[in-house]
Short mmCIF file of C-alpha atoms in Angstrom, two decimals:
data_model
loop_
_atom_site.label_atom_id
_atom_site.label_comp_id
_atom_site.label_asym_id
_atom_site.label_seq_id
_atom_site.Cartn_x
_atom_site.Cartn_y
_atom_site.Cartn_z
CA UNK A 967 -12.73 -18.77 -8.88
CA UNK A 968 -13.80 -14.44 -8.51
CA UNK A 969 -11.81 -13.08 -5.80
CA UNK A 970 -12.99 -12.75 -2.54
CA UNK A 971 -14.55 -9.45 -1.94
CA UNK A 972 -13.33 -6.69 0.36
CA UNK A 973 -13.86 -2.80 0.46
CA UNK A 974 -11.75 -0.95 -1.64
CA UNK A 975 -10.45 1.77 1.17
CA UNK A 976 -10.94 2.32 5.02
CA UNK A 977 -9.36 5.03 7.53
CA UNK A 978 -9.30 5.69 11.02
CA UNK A 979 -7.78 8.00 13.77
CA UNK A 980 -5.00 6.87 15.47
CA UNK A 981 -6.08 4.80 18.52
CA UNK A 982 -9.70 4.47 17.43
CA UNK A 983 -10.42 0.45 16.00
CA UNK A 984 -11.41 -0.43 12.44
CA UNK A 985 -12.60 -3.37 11.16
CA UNK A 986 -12.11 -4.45 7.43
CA UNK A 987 -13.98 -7.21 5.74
CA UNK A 988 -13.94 -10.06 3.46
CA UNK A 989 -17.05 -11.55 1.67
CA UNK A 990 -17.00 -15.00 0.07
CA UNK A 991 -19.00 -18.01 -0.61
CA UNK A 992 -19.76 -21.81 1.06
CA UNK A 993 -17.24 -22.94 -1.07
CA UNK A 994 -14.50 -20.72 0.39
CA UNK A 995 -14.63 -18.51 3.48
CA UNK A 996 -17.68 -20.44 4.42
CA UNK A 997 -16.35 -24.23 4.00
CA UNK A 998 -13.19 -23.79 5.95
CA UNK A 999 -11.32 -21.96 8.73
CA UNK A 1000 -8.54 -21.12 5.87
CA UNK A 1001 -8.84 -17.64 6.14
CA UNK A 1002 -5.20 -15.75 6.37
CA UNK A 1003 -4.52 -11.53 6.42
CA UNK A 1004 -1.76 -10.16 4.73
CA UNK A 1005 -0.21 -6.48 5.15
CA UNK A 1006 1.34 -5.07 2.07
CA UNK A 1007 3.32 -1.75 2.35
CA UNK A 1008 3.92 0.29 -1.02
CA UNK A 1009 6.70 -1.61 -2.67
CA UNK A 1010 7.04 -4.23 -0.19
CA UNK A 1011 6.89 -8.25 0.13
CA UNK A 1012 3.24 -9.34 1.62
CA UNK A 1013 3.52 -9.64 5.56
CA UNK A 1014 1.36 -12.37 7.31
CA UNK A 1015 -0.55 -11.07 10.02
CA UNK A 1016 -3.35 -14.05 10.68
CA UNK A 1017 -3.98 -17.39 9.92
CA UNK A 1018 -6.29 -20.15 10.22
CA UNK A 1019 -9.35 -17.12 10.69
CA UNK A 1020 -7.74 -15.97 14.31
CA UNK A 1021 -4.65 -17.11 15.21
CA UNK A 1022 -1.39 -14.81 14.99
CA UNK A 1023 1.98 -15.82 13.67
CA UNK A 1024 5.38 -14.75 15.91
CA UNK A 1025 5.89 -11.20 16.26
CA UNK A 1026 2.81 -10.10 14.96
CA UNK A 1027 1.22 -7.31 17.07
CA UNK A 1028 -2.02 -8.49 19.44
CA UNK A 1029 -3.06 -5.00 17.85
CA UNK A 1030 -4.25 -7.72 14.84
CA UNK A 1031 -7.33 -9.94 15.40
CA UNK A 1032 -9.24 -12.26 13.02
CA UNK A 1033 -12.85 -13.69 13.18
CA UNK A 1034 -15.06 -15.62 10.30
CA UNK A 1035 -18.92 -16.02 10.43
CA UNK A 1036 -20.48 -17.44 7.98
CA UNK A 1037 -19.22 -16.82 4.16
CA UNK A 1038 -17.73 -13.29 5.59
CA UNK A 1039 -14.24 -13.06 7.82
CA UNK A 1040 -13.12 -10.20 9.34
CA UNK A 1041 -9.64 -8.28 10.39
CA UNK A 1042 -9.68 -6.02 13.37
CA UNK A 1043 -6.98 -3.13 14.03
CA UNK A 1044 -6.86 -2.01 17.41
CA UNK A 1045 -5.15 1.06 18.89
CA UNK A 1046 -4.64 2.01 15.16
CA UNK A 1047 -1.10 3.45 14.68
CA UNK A 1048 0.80 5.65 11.78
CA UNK A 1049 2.80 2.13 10.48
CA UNK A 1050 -0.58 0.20 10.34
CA UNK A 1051 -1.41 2.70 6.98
CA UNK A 1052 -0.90 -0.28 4.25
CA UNK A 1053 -2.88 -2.67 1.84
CA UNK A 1054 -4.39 -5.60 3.26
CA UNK A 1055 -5.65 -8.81 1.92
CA UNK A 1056 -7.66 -11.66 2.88
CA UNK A 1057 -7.18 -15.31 1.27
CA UNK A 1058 -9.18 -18.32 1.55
CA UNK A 1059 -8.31 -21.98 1.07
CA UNK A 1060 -11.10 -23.05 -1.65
CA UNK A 1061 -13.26 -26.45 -2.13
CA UNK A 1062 -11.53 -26.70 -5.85
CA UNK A 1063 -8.13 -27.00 -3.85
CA UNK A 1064 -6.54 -23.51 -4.66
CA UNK A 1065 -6.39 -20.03 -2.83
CA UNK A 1066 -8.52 -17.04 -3.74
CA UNK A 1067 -7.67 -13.28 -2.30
CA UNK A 1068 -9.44 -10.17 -1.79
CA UNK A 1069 -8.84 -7.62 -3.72
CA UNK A 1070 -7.33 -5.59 -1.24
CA UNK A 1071 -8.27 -2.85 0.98
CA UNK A 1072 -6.41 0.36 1.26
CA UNK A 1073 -6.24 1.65 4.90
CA UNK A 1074 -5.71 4.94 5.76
CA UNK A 1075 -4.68 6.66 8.86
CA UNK A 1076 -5.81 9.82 9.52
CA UNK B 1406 17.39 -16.77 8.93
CA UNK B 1407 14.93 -17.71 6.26
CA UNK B 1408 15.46 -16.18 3.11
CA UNK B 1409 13.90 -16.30 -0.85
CA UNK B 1410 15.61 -14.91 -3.59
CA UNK B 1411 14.04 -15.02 -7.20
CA UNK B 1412 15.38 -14.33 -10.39
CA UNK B 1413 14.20 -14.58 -14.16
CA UNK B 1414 12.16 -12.37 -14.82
CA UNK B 1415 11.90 -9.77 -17.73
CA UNK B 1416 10.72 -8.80 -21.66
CA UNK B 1417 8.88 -11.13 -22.89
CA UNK B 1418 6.67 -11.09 -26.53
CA UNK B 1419 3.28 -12.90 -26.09
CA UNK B 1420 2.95 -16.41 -26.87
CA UNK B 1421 6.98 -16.44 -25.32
CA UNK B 1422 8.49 -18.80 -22.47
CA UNK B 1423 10.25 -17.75 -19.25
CA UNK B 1424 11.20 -19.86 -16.16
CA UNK B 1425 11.76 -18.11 -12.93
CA UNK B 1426 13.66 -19.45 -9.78
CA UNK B 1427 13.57 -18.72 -6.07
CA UNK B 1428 16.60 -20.21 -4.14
CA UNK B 1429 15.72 -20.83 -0.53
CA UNK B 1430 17.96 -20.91 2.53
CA UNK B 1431 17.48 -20.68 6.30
CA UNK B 1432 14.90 -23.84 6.30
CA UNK B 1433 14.14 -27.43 5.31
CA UNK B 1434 13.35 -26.86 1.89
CA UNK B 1435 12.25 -30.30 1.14
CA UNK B 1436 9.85 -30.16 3.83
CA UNK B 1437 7.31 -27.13 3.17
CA UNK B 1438 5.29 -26.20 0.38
CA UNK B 1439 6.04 -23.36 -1.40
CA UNK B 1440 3.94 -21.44 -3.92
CA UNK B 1441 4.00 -18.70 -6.21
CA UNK B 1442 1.85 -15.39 -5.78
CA UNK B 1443 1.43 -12.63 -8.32
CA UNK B 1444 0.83 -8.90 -8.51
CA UNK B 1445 0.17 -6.91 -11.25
CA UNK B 1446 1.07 -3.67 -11.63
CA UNK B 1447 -1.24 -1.54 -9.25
CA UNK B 1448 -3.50 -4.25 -8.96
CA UNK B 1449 -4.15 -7.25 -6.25
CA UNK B 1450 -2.44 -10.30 -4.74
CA UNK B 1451 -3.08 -13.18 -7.50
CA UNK B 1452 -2.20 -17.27 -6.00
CA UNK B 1453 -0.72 -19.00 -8.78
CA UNK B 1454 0.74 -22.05 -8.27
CA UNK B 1455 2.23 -24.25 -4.77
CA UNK B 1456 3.91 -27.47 -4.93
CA UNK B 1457 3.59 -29.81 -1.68
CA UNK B 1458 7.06 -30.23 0.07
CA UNK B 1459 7.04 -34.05 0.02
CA UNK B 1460 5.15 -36.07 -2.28
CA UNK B 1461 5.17 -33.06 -5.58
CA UNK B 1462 1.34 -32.34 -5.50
CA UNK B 1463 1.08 -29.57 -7.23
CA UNK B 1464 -2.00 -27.01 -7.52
CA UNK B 1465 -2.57 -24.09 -9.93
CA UNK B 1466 -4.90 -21.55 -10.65
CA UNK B 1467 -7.05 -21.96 -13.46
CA UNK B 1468 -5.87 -18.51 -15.16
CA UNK B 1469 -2.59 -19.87 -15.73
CA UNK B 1470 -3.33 -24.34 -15.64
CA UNK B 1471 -2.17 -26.14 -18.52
CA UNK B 1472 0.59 -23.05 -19.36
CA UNK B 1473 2.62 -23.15 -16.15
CA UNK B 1474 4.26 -25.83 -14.50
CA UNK B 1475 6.17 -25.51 -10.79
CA UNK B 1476 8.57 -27.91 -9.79
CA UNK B 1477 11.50 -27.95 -6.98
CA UNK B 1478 15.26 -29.17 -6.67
CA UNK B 1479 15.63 -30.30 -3.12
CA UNK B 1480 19.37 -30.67 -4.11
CA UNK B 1481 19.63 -27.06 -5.09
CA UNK B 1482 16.75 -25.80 -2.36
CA UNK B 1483 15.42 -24.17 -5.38
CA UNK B 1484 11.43 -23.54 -6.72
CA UNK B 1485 11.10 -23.13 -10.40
CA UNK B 1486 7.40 -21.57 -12.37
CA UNK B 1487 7.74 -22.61 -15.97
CA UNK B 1488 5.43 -20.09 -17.61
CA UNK B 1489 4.44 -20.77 -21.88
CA UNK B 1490 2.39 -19.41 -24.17
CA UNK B 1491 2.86 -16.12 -22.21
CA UNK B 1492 0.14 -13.65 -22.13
CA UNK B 1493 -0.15 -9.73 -21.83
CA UNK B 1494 -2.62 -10.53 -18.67
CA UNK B 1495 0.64 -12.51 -17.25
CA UNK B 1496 2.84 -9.09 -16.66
CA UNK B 1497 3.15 -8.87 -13.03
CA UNK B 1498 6.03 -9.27 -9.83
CA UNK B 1499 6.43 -12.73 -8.86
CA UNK B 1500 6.47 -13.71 -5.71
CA UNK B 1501 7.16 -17.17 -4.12
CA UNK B 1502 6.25 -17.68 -0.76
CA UNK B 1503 7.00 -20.50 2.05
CA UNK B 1504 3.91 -22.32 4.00
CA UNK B 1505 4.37 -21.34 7.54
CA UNK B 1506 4.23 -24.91 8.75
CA UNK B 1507 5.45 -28.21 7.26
CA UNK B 1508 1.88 -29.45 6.51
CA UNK B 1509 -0.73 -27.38 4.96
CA UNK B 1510 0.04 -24.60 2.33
CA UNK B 1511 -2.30 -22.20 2.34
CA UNK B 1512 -0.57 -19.45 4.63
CA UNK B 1513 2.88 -17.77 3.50
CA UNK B 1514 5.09 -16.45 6.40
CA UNK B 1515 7.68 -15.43 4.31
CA UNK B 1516 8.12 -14.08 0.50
CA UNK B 1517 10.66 -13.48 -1.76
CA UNK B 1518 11.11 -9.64 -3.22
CA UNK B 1519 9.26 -10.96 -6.10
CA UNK B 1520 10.93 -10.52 -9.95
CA UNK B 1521 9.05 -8.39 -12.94
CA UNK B 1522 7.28 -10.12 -15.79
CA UNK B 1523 6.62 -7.99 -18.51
CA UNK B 1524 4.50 -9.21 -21.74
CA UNK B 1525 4.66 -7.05 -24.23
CA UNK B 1526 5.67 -6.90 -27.99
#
């Protein structure tokens, strides 16, 4: 199973909105609304931010949206702020019953 | 408050055995899956293995299938990776991670502070 593909870096401005991607296949991203977004701050423990493609566990910022279409899902930052400068990851339920990640994006905030 | 504490990690020569733990508290244990996630150093998130709450199903990635094995000890609210005929490509932090809900596993709400694996001679 290759991971799921995402761009290796992305910045923005404080306040502005960035959008960071993640590229799979039918048998992945494309097959099922499985898609979850994790943060991951230097030295830190992976923090869910969405699941099931949009929805948003307890606590987590409305800041943090998710979409899918087709075999490509997306994560949206709004109102980008300092603390939002982290890794993040996409995973995917797959059709051979395991979980493939991206391999991270980098986000920088200018 | 939920809470995942692993331990077992270290030096290991290839071709070696390890078994790492992760003693849960704060939730039904029995009644989530919980999985086990990987990092290498400087490198990506990496899903390993996840055993179903009830029932044991158990699913692995096929980098590691046939050399791991995950198990559970409701008794001792305790997840357990077996890991054999270790490999340099195995060094990495270990995470396990709890399914958010109790049905489903594919999204982790919370993780351990994950333990070092290091495969080296």
């Amino acid at each position: 199973q290759s991971a799921l593909t995402q761009p290796a870096s992305a910045s923005g401005s404080p306040g502005q909105s960035i959008t960071i991607s993640c590229t799979g296949s039918s048998s992945d991203i494309g097959g099922y609304d499985y898609v979850s977004w994790y943060q991951q701050h230097p030295g830190k423990a992976p923090k869910l931010m969405i699941y099931d493609v949009n929805n948003r566990p307890s606590g987590v910022s409305n800041r943090f949206s998710g979409s899918k279409s087709g075999n490509t899902a997306s994560l949206t930052i709004s109102g980008l702020q300092a603390e939002d400068e982290a890794d993040y990851y996409c995973s995917s339920y797959t059709s051979s019953r395991t979980l493939v990640f991206g391999g991270g994006t980098k986000l920088t905030v200018l | 408050e939920v809470q995942l504490l692993e331990s077992g990690g270290g030096l290991v020569q290839p071709g070696g055995s390890l078994r790492l733990s992760c003693v849960a508290s704060g939730f039904t244990f029995s009644s989530y899956a919980m999985s086990w996630v990987r990092q290498a150093p400087g490198k990506g998130l990496e899903w390993v293995s996840t055993m179903i709450g009830s029932g044991g199903n158990t699913y692995y990635a096929d980098s590691v299938k046939g050399r791991f094995t995950i198990s559970r000890d409701t008794s001792k609210n305790t997840l357990y990776l077996q890991m054999n005929s270790l490999r340099a490509e195995d060094t990495a932090v270990y995470y396990c991670a709890k399914e958010l809900f109790n049905s489903g596993w594919r999204r982790f709400d919370y993780w351990g502070q994950g333990t070092l694996v290091t495969v080296s001679s």
